mmCIF file of C-alpha atoms in Angstrom:
data_model
loop_
_atom_site.group_PDB
_atom_site.id
_atom_site.type_symbol
_atom_site.label_atom_id
_atom_site.label_comp_id
_atom_site.label_asym_id
_atom_site.label_seq_id
_atom_site.Cartn_x
_atom_site.Cartn_y
_atom_site.Cartn_z
ATOM 1 C CA MET Q 160 -62.580 38.193 33.798
ATOM 2 C CA LEU Q 161 -64.792 41.235 33.145
ATOM 3 C CA ARG Q 162 -67.622 38.912 32.165
ATOM 4 C CA VAL Q 163 -67.276 37.082 35.504
ATOM 5 C CA VAL Q 164 -67.524 40.377 37.371
ATOM 6 C CA GLY Q 165 -70.461 41.347 35.203
ATOM 7 C CA GLN Q 166 -72.286 38.156 36.105
ATOM 8 C CA ILE Q 167 -71.891 38.969 39.792
ATOM 9 C CA ILE Q 168 -73.486 42.410 39.597
ATOM 10 C CA ALA Q 169 -75.860 42.268 36.602
ATOM 11 C CA ASP Q 170 -79.522 41.285 36.372
ATOM 12 C CA ARG Q 171 -80.125 41.197 40.116
ATOM 13 C CA ALA Q 172 -82.577 42.932 42.417
ATOM 14 C CA PRO Q 173 -80.476 45.608 44.158
ATOM 15 C CA GLY Q 174 -82.022 44.916 47.573
ATOM 16 C CA PHE Q 175 -81.249 41.181 47.556
ATOM 17 C CA ALA Q 176 -77.839 41.715 45.957
ATOM 18 C CA GLY Q 177 -76.883 44.270 48.603
ATOM 19 C CA LEU Q 178 -78.169 42.001 51.373
ATOM 20 C CA ALA Q 179 -76.099 39.092 49.992
ATOM 21 C CA CYS Q 180 -72.927 41.218 50.005
ATOM 22 C CA LEU Q 181 -73.668 42.493 53.506
ATOM 23 C CA VAL Q 182 -74.271 38.989 54.869
ATOM 24 C CA CYS Q 183 -71.076 37.727 53.250
ATOM 25 C CA PHE Q 184 -68.972 40.558 54.661
ATOM 26 C CA LEU Q 185 -70.536 40.182 58.096
ATOM 27 C CA ALA Q 186 -69.830 36.444 58.049
ATOM 28 C CA ALA Q 187 -66.217 36.957 56.949
ATOM 29 C CA SER Q 188 -65.641 39.725 59.499
ATOM 30 C CA THR Q 189 -67.070 37.606 62.316
ATOM 31 C CA ALA Q 190 -64.908 34.636 61.346
ATOM 32 C CA ILE Q 191 -61.748 36.747 61.105
ATOM 33 C CA ARG Q 192 -62.462 38.309 64.483
ATOM 34 C CA LEU Q 193 -63.046 34.944 66.135
ATOM 35 C CA LEU Q 194 -59.872 33.506 64.581
ATOM 36 C CA ALA Q 195 -57.689 36.337 65.886
ATOM 37 C CA ARG Q 196 -54.986 35.198 68.295
ATOM 38 C CA HIS Q 197 -55.762 35.545 71.993
ATOM 39 C CA PRO Q 198 -52.653 34.450 73.940
ATOM 40 C CA HIS Q 199 -54.526 34.352 77.254
ATOM 41 C CA ASP Q 200 -57.207 31.930 76.005
ATOM 42 C CA ASP Q 201 -56.988 28.274 76.993
ATOM 43 C CA GLY Q 202 -57.584 25.294 74.694
ATOM 44 C CA ARG Q 203 -61.320 25.242 75.370
ATOM 45 C CA GLN Q 204 -61.741 28.929 74.539
ATOM 46 C CA ASN Q 205 -59.725 28.547 71.334
ATOM 47 C CA ALA Q 206 -61.863 25.556 70.334
ATOM 48 C CA LEU Q 207 -65.035 27.567 70.930
ATOM 49 C CA ARG Q 208 -63.676 30.435 68.859
ATOM 50 C CA LEU Q 209 -62.754 28.072 66.008
ATOM 51 C CA THR Q 210 -66.204 26.450 66.093
ATOM 52 C CA GLY Q 211 -67.887 29.841 66.034
ATOM 53 C CA ALA Q 212 -65.728 31.005 63.120
ATOM 54 C CA VAL Q 213 -66.490 27.861 61.095
ATOM 55 C CA PHE Q 214 -70.226 28.154 61.689
ATOM 56 C CA ALA Q 215 -70.300 31.914 61.065
ATOM 57 C CA PHE Q 216 -68.431 31.757 57.771
ATOM 58 C CA GLY Q 217 -70.004 28.496 56.567
ATOM 59 C CA ALA Q 218 -73.563 29.571 57.317
ATOM 60 C CA GLY Q 219 -72.923 33.068 56.016
ATOM 61 C CA THR Q 220 -71.479 31.795 52.741
ATOM 62 C CA TRP Q 221 -74.417 29.427 52.307
ATOM 63 C CA ALA Q 222 -76.914 32.219 53.016
ATOM 64 C CA THR Q 223 -75.073 34.522 50.596
ATOM 65 C CA HIS Q 224 -75.463 32.001 47.770
ATOM 66 C CA PHE Q 225 -79.205 31.545 48.146
ATOM 67 C CA ILE Q 226 -79.922 35.225 48.791
ATOM 68 C CA GLY Q 227 -77.959 35.938 45.625
ATOM 69 C CA LEU Q 228 -80.068 33.422 43.698
ATOM 70 C CA MET Q 229 -83.254 35.093 44.886
ATOM 71 C CA ALA Q 230 -81.876 38.388 43.577
ATOM 72 C CA PHE Q 231 -82.112 37.179 39.964
ATOM 73 C CA HIS Q 232 -85.100 38.262 37.864
ATOM 74 C CA THR Q 233 -86.022 34.873 36.375
ATOM 75 C CA GLY Q 234 -89.607 35.730 35.479
ATOM 76 C CA ILE Q 235 -90.694 32.179 36.349
ATOM 77 C CA PRO Q 236 -91.526 30.425 39.629
ATOM 78 C CA PHE Q 237 -88.760 28.357 41.172
ATOM 79 C CA GLY Q 238 -87.874 26.477 44.353
ATOM 80 C CA PHE Q 239 -85.070 24.513 45.948
ATOM 81 C CA ASP Q 240 -84.464 20.865 46.758
ATOM 82 C CA VAL Q 241 -84.173 20.477 50.531
ATOM 83 C CA ASN Q 242 -81.623 17.639 50.476
ATOM 84 C CA LEU Q 243 -79.250 19.403 48.100
ATOM 85 C CA CYS Q 244 -79.559 22.617 50.109
ATOM 86 C CA ALA Q 245 -78.537 20.729 53.249
ATOM 87 C CA LEU Q 246 -75.689 19.040 51.373
ATOM 88 C CA SER Q 247 -74.366 22.380 50.129
ATOM 89 C CA LEU Q 248 -74.305 23.674 53.712
ATOM 90 C CA GLY Q 249 -72.512 20.549 54.938
ATOM 91 C CA LEU Q 250 -69.860 20.860 52.220
ATOM 92 C CA VAL Q 251 -68.942 24.431 53.040
ATOM 93 C CA LEU Q 252 -68.923 23.784 56.800
ATOM 94 C CA ALA Q 253 -66.614 20.760 56.428
ATOM 95 C CA THR Q 254 -64.098 22.500 54.170
ATOM 96 C CA THR Q 255 -64.208 25.680 56.265
ATOM 97 C CA ALA Q 256 -63.244 23.608 59.316
ATOM 98 C CA ILE Q 257 -60.189 22.379 57.403
ATOM 99 C CA GLY Q 258 -59.308 25.805 56.038
ATOM 100 C CA PHE Q 259 -59.580 27.487 59.440
ATOM 101 C CA ALA Q 260 -57.883 24.701 61.408
ATOM 102 C CA PRO Q 261 -54.846 25.811 63.455
ATOM 103 C CA GLY Q 262 -51.625 25.372 61.535
ATOM 104 C CA ALA Q 263 -48.381 26.934 60.418
ATOM 105 C CA HIS Q 264 -49.872 30.075 58.871
ATOM 106 C CA ASP Q 265 -46.369 31.491 58.497
ATOM 107 C CA ARG Q 266 -45.567 28.854 55.862
ATOM 108 C CA PRO Q 267 -46.806 29.884 52.396
ATOM 109 C CA SER Q 268 -47.251 26.263 51.309
ATOM 110 C CA ILE Q 269 -49.663 25.560 54.181
ATOM 111 C CA VAL Q 270 -51.598 28.758 53.500
ATOM 112 C CA VAL Q 271 -51.937 27.884 49.806
ATOM 113 C CA LEU Q 272 -53.053 24.336 50.648
ATOM 114 C CA LYS Q 273 -55.717 25.612 53.036
ATOM 115 C CA GLY Q 274 -56.747 28.184 50.451
ATOM 116 C CA LEU Q 275 -57.232 25.393 47.912
ATOM 117 C CA VAL Q 276 -59.390 23.388 50.323
ATOM 118 C CA LEU Q 277 -61.515 26.370 51.329
ATOM 119 C CA THR Q 278 -61.951 27.562 47.726
ATOM 120 C CA ALA Q 279 -62.912 24.049 46.640
ATOM 121 C CA GLY Q 280 -65.508 23.924 49.417
ATOM 122 C CA ILE Q 281 -66.979 27.280 48.420
ATOM 123 C CA ALA Q 282 -67.111 26.235 44.764
ATOM 124 C CA ALA Q 283 -68.697 22.877 45.675
ATOM 125 C CA MET Q 284 -71.295 24.691 47.761
ATOM 126 C CA HIS Q 285 -72.144 26.982 44.851
ATOM 127 C CA VAL Q 286 -72.399 24.085 42.382
ATOM 128 C CA THR Q 287 -74.531 21.985 44.748
ATOM 129 C CA GLY Q 288 -76.676 25.010 45.502
ATOM 130 C CA MET Q 289 -77.270 25.524 41.793
ATOM 131 C CA ARG Q 290 -78.187 21.856 41.455
ATOM 132 C CA ALA Q 291 -80.757 22.432 44.209
ATOM 133 C CA LEU Q 292 -82.483 25.042 42.047
ATOM 134 C CA LEU Q 293 -85.749 23.618 40.637
ATOM 135 C CA LEU Q 294 -87.197 25.347 37.609
ATOM 136 C CA PRO Q 295 -88.504 24.353 34.156
ATOM 137 C CA GLY Q 296 -85.223 24.538 32.294
ATOM 138 C CA ARG Q 297 -81.560 23.531 32.247
ATOM 139 C CA LEU Q 298 -78.511 25.270 33.581
ATOM 140 C CA TYR Q 299 -75.409 25.621 31.404
ATOM 141 C CA TYR Q 300 -71.988 26.828 32.479
ATOM 142 C CA GLN Q 301 -69.290 28.598 30.493
ATOM 143 C CA PRO Q 302 -66.079 26.656 31.307
ATOM 144 C CA ALA Q 303 -63.915 29.751 30.858
ATOM 145 C CA ASP Q 304 -66.075 31.768 33.254
ATOM 146 C CA VAL Q 305 -66.056 28.975 35.843
ATOM 147 C CA ALA Q 306 -62.266 28.633 35.628
ATOM 148 C CA ALA Q 307 -61.804 32.395 35.904
ATOM 149 C CA SER Q 308 -64.130 32.754 38.894
ATOM 150 C CA VAL Q 309 -62.572 29.815 40.759
ATOM 151 C CA SER Q 310 -59.051 31.086 40.049
ATOM 152 C CA LEU Q 311 -59.971 34.551 41.257
ATOM 153 C CA GLY Q 312 -61.592 33.047 44.352
ATOM 154 C CA LEU Q 313 -58.474 30.982 45.087
ATOM 155 C CA VAL Q 314 -56.212 34.040 44.947
ATOM 156 C CA LEU Q 315 -58.514 36.090 47.188
ATOM 157 C CA VAL Q 316 -59.206 33.331 49.732
ATOM 158 C CA THR Q 317 -55.512 32.459 50.015
ATOM 159 C CA THR Q 318 -54.694 36.144 50.438
ATOM 160 C CA ALA Q 319 -57.313 36.382 53.192
ATOM 161 C CA LEU Q 320 -55.807 33.420 55.065
ATOM 162 C CA TRP Q 321 -52.364 35.006 54.843
ATOM 163 C CA LEU Q 322 -53.679 38.379 56.032
ATOM 164 C CA LEU Q 323 -55.324 36.602 58.957
ATOM 165 C CA ARG Q 324 -51.897 36.426 60.617
ATOM 166 C CA HIS Q 325 -49.977 39.122 58.795
ATOM 167 C CA GLY Q 326 -52.339 41.963 57.959
ATOM 168 C CA PRO Q 327 -55.250 44.139 59.092
ATOM 169 C CA PRO Q 328 -58.375 42.118 60.027
ATOM 170 C CA LEU Q 329 -60.616 44.388 57.928
ATOM 171 C CA LEU Q 330 -58.525 43.755 54.821
ATOM 172 C CA ALA Q 331 -58.577 40.003 55.479
ATOM 173 C CA ALA Q 332 -62.374 40.100 55.822
ATOM 174 C CA ALA Q 333 -62.699 42.076 52.579
ATOM 175 C CA ALA Q 334 -60.511 39.585 50.686
ATOM 176 C CA LEU Q 335 -62.467 36.644 52.118
ATOM 177 C CA THR Q 336 -65.746 38.316 51.133
ATOM 178 C CA LEU Q 337 -64.638 38.921 47.546
ATOM 179 C CA GLY Q 338 -63.285 35.391 47.322
ATOM 180 C CA THR Q 339 -66.668 34.014 48.377
ATOM 181 C CA LEU Q 340 -68.928 36.058 46.107
ATOM 182 C CA SER Q 341 -69.654 34.456 42.678
ATOM 183 C CA PRO Q 342 -72.299 34.540 39.849
ATOM 184 C CA GLY Q 343 -78.994 32.159 40.413
ATOM 185 C CA LEU Q 344 -91.797 25.704 37.449
ATOM 186 C CA PRO Q 345 -94.398 24.969 38.485
ATOM 187 C CA VAL Q 346 -92.559 24.096 41.740
ATOM 188 C CA PRO Q 347 -92.362 20.299 42.125
ATOM 189 C CA PRO Q 348 -93.570 18.643 45.360
ATOM 190 C CA GLY Q 349 -90.863 18.467 48.018
ATOM 191 C CA ALA Q 350 -89.136 21.671 46.932
ATOM 192 C CA ILE Q 351 -88.468 24.524 49.315
ATOM 193 C CA PRO Q 352 -90.785 27.430 48.460
ATOM 194 C CA HIS Q 353 -89.350 30.907 48.037
ATOM 195 C CA PRO Q 354 -90.734 32.266 51.371
ATOM 196 C CA VAL Q 355 -89.303 29.323 53.329
ATOM 197 C CA LEU Q 356 -85.838 29.883 51.960
ATOM 198 C CA VAL Q 357 -86.117 33.579 52.739
ATOM 199 C CA ALA Q 358 -86.942 32.658 56.348
ATOM 200 C CA THR Q 359 -84.060 30.146 56.466
ATOM 201 C CA THR Q 360 -81.458 32.551 55.149
ATOM 202 C CA SER Q 361 -82.795 35.279 57.440
ATOM 203 C CA GLY Q 362 -82.307 32.881 60.354
ATOM 204 C CA ALA Q 363 -78.722 32.295 59.247
ATOM 205 C CA CYS Q 364 -78.195 36.059 59.099
ATOM 206 C CA LEU Q 365 -79.566 36.401 62.622
ATOM 207 C CA ALA Q 366 -77.242 33.663 63.870
ATOM 208 C CA ILE Q 367 -74.264 35.475 62.329
ATOM 209 C CA LEU Q 368 -75.320 38.727 63.938
ATOM 210 C CA LEU Q 369 -75.603 37.023 67.315
ATOM 211 C CA LEU Q 370 -72.170 35.458 66.858
ATOM 212 C CA ALA Q 371 -70.721 38.855 65.993
ATOM 213 C CA LEU Q 372 -72.332 40.373 69.070
ATOM 214 C CA GLY Q 373 -71.134 37.496 71.257
ATOM 215 C CA ALA Q 374 -67.589 37.798 69.918
ATOM 216 C CA SER Q 375 -67.625 41.540 70.554
ATOM 217 C CA VAL Q 376 -68.871 41.111 74.128
ATOM 218 C CA LEU Q 377 -66.312 38.357 74.767
ATOM 219 C CA ASP Q 378 -63.470 40.491 73.418
ATOM 220 C CA GLN Q 379 -64.526 43.507 75.467
ATOM 221 C CA HIS Q 380 -64.838 41.404 78.619
ATOM 222 C CA GLN Q 381 -61.439 39.825 78.011
ATOM 223 C CA THR Q 382 -59.836 43.211 77.390
ATOM 224 C CA ARG Q 383 -61.352 44.726 80.521
ATOM 225 C CA ARG Q 384 -60.324 41.727 82.622
ATOM 226 C CA LEU Q 385 -56.732 41.834 81.411
ATOM 227 C CA ALA Q 386 -56.562 45.601 81.908
ATOM 228 C CA THR Q 387 -57.892 45.238 85.466
ATOM 229 C CA GLU Q 388 -55.387 42.497 86.260
ATOM 230 C CA ALA Q 389 -52.569 44.588 84.828
ATOM 231 C CA ARG Q 390 -53.557 47.588 86.962
ATOM 232 C CA ARG Q 391 -53.746 45.433 90.100
ATOM 233 C CA PHE Q 392 -50.370 43.874 89.401
ATOM 234 C CA ARG Q 393 -48.810 47.270 88.746
ATOM 235 C CA ALA Q 394 -50.270 48.740 91.932
ATOM 236 C CA LEU Q 395 -49.041 45.794 93.991
ATOM 237 C CA ALA Q 396 -45.584 45.887 92.451
ATOM 238 C CA ASP Q 397 -45.206 49.625 92.954
ATOM 239 C CA ALA Q 398 -46.389 49.408 96.570
ATOM 240 C CA THR Q 399 -43.457 47.269 97.702
ATOM 241 C CA PHE Q 400 -40.083 48.664 98.769
ATOM 242 C CA GLU Q 401 -38.173 45.891 96.978
ATOM 243 C CA GLY Q 402 -37.076 46.327 93.403
ATOM 244 C CA LEU Q 403 -38.919 43.816 91.210
ATOM 245 C CA VAL Q 404 -37.911 42.751 87.722
ATOM 246 C CA LEU Q 405 -39.617 40.436 85.235
ATOM 247 C CA GLU Q 406 -37.295 38.887 82.702
ATOM 248 C CA HIS Q 407 -37.506 36.567 79.713
ATOM 249 C CA SER Q 408 -34.385 34.852 78.382
ATOM 250 C CA GLY Q 409 -32.207 37.222 80.375
ATOM 251 C CA ARG Q 410 -33.877 40.389 79.059
ATOM 252 C CA ILE Q 411 -36.018 42.655 81.244
ATOM 253 C CA THR Q 412 -39.690 42.839 80.255
ATOM 254 C CA ASP Q 413 -40.979 44.929 83.180
ATOM 255 C CA ALA Q 414 -39.816 46.610 86.396
ATOM 256 C CA ASN Q 415 -41.470 48.439 89.297
ATOM 257 C CA LEU Q 416 -40.844 51.923 90.659
ATOM 258 C CA ALA Q 417 -38.540 50.689 93.432
ATOM 259 C CA MET Q 418 -36.281 49.044 90.846
ATOM 260 C CA GLY Q 419 -36.131 52.330 88.984
ATOM 261 C CA GLU Q 420 -34.996 54.086 92.164
ATOM 262 C CA LEU Q 421 -32.304 51.451 92.762
ATOM 263 C CA THR Q 422 -30.900 51.820 89.255
ATOM 264 C CA GLY Q 423 -31.414 55.558 88.929
ATOM 265 C CA LEU Q 424 -33.450 54.993 85.756
ATOM 266 C CA ALA Q 425 -37.133 55.119 84.945
ATOM 267 C CA PRO Q 426 -38.788 51.667 84.932
ATOM 268 C CA GLU Q 427 -39.616 52.131 81.238
ATOM 269 C CA ALA Q 428 -35.928 52.671 80.489
ATOM 270 C CA LEU Q 429 -35.104 49.264 81.967
ATOM 271 C CA VAL Q 430 -37.417 47.372 79.618
ATOM 272 C CA GLY Q 431 -35.403 45.685 76.866
ATOM 273 C CA ARG Q 432 -32.097 45.787 78.731
ATOM 274 C CA THR Q 433 -30.330 42.601 79.728
ATOM 275 C CA LEU Q 434 -29.879 41.591 83.346
ATOM 276 C CA ALA Q 435 -26.134 41.731 82.761
ATOM 277 C CA GLU Q 436 -26.393 45.475 82.048
ATOM 278 C CA VAL Q 437 -28.211 46.167 85.310
ATOM 279 C CA LEU Q 438 -26.450 43.586 87.501
ATOM 280 C CA PRO Q 439 -23.083 42.970 85.816
ATOM 281 C CA ASP Q 440 -21.564 40.964 88.662
ATOM 282 C CA LEU Q 441 -24.585 38.793 89.395
ATOM 283 C CA VAL Q 442 -24.503 35.021 88.995
ATOM 284 C CA LEU Q 443 -28.124 33.870 89.133
ATOM 285 C CA CYS Q 444 -28.894 30.983 91.451
ATOM 286 C CA ALA Q 445 -31.184 28.116 90.570
ATOM 287 C CA PRO Q 446 -34.723 28.926 91.799
ATOM 288 C CA ARG Q 447 -34.817 25.869 94.046
ATOM 289 C CA HIS Q 448 -31.930 27.166 96.146
ATOM 290 C CA ARG Q 449 -33.920 30.218 97.316
ATOM 291 C CA GLN Q 450 -30.641 31.909 98.184
ATOM 292 C CA THR Q 451 -29.891 35.614 98.290
ATOM 293 C CA THR Q 452 -26.840 36.976 96.504
ATOM 294 C CA GLU Q 453 -24.950 40.161 97.327
ATOM 295 C CA THR Q 454 -23.966 42.304 94.350
ATOM 296 C CA ALA Q 455 -24.022 45.947 93.251
ATOM 297 C CA ILE Q 456 -26.011 48.021 90.769
ATOM 298 C CA PRO Q 457 -24.024 50.628 88.794
ATOM 299 C CA GLN Q 458 -25.495 54.126 89.092
ATOM 300 C CA PRO Q 459 -25.656 56.766 86.355
ATOM 301 C CA ASP Q 460 -23.020 58.826 88.233
ATOM 302 C CA GLY Q 461 -20.560 55.903 88.175
ATOM 303 C CA ALA Q 462 -21.035 54.816 91.785
ATOM 304 C CA ASP Q 463 -22.188 51.338 92.836
ATOM 305 C CA ARG Q 464 -25.180 50.678 95.054
ATOM 306 C CA PRO Q 465 -24.908 47.429 97.057
ATOM 307 C CA VAL Q 466 -28.027 45.257 96.877
ATOM 308 C CA GLU Q 467 -29.174 41.792 97.852
ATOM 309 C CA VAL Q 468 -30.797 39.774 95.049
ATOM 310 C CA LEU Q 469 -33.232 36.884 95.356
#
């Protein structure tokens, strides 16, 4: 395992290696942020968020691989096969779509299965990306190192998917980043030259940055809109003389100031109580009847205050 870690950090140009880690973390953070639950979003907004997360992480992982390859000091010229580069990107995008697809994230078996798919896609992208490397020589792999790196990636990626619903987003992004990172002629005709790949990966980085900015703006707009709506609702509810109560499954979730005056309690103190505690003698009518019901609200001093309930 130490040799696997050593391969990740050794014999690389610090600038490229640092850029690869930064791109990977940015991609993972953007994906985690876009995948966060937003209960007020409709199906179209959720689909857009999922698409953005898949593209951000897939493109970021792909860029991380090739930036990492350019960080190696090979001492010889090299290039990349354009078709295999495109195939490696397609592989990671397809498996990321499966790994990020909505599902029962509370079930460990589903999380592990998605972790397997996503890890397999990342590994396939790395292998295909290495096959795309064109240089006068052959590449050999140590089976033990490959098994160790893939196993470590599986544990980290699966942990990240679990933390996506059950832990801090930053920790999930860190686990996803670590699970993604792994250990790079005359240049033949048709290969991608070094400067072209630099420009391509830089473009991917820019796209990730724009996605991160877009997600941030969208989140801020959504938060401001919901806060504004909440303030308007609260002002309207508190302006009426009638006591208003919102309930879910018979338990109070919110109440206005007038309801607090009727019960002799602060509105915050009513939240969490059952309707039966506040209106013990009330038999709720079906909404379609639109009928008022006379009952009484017990007061803190033991007296009853007669009210009419709709």
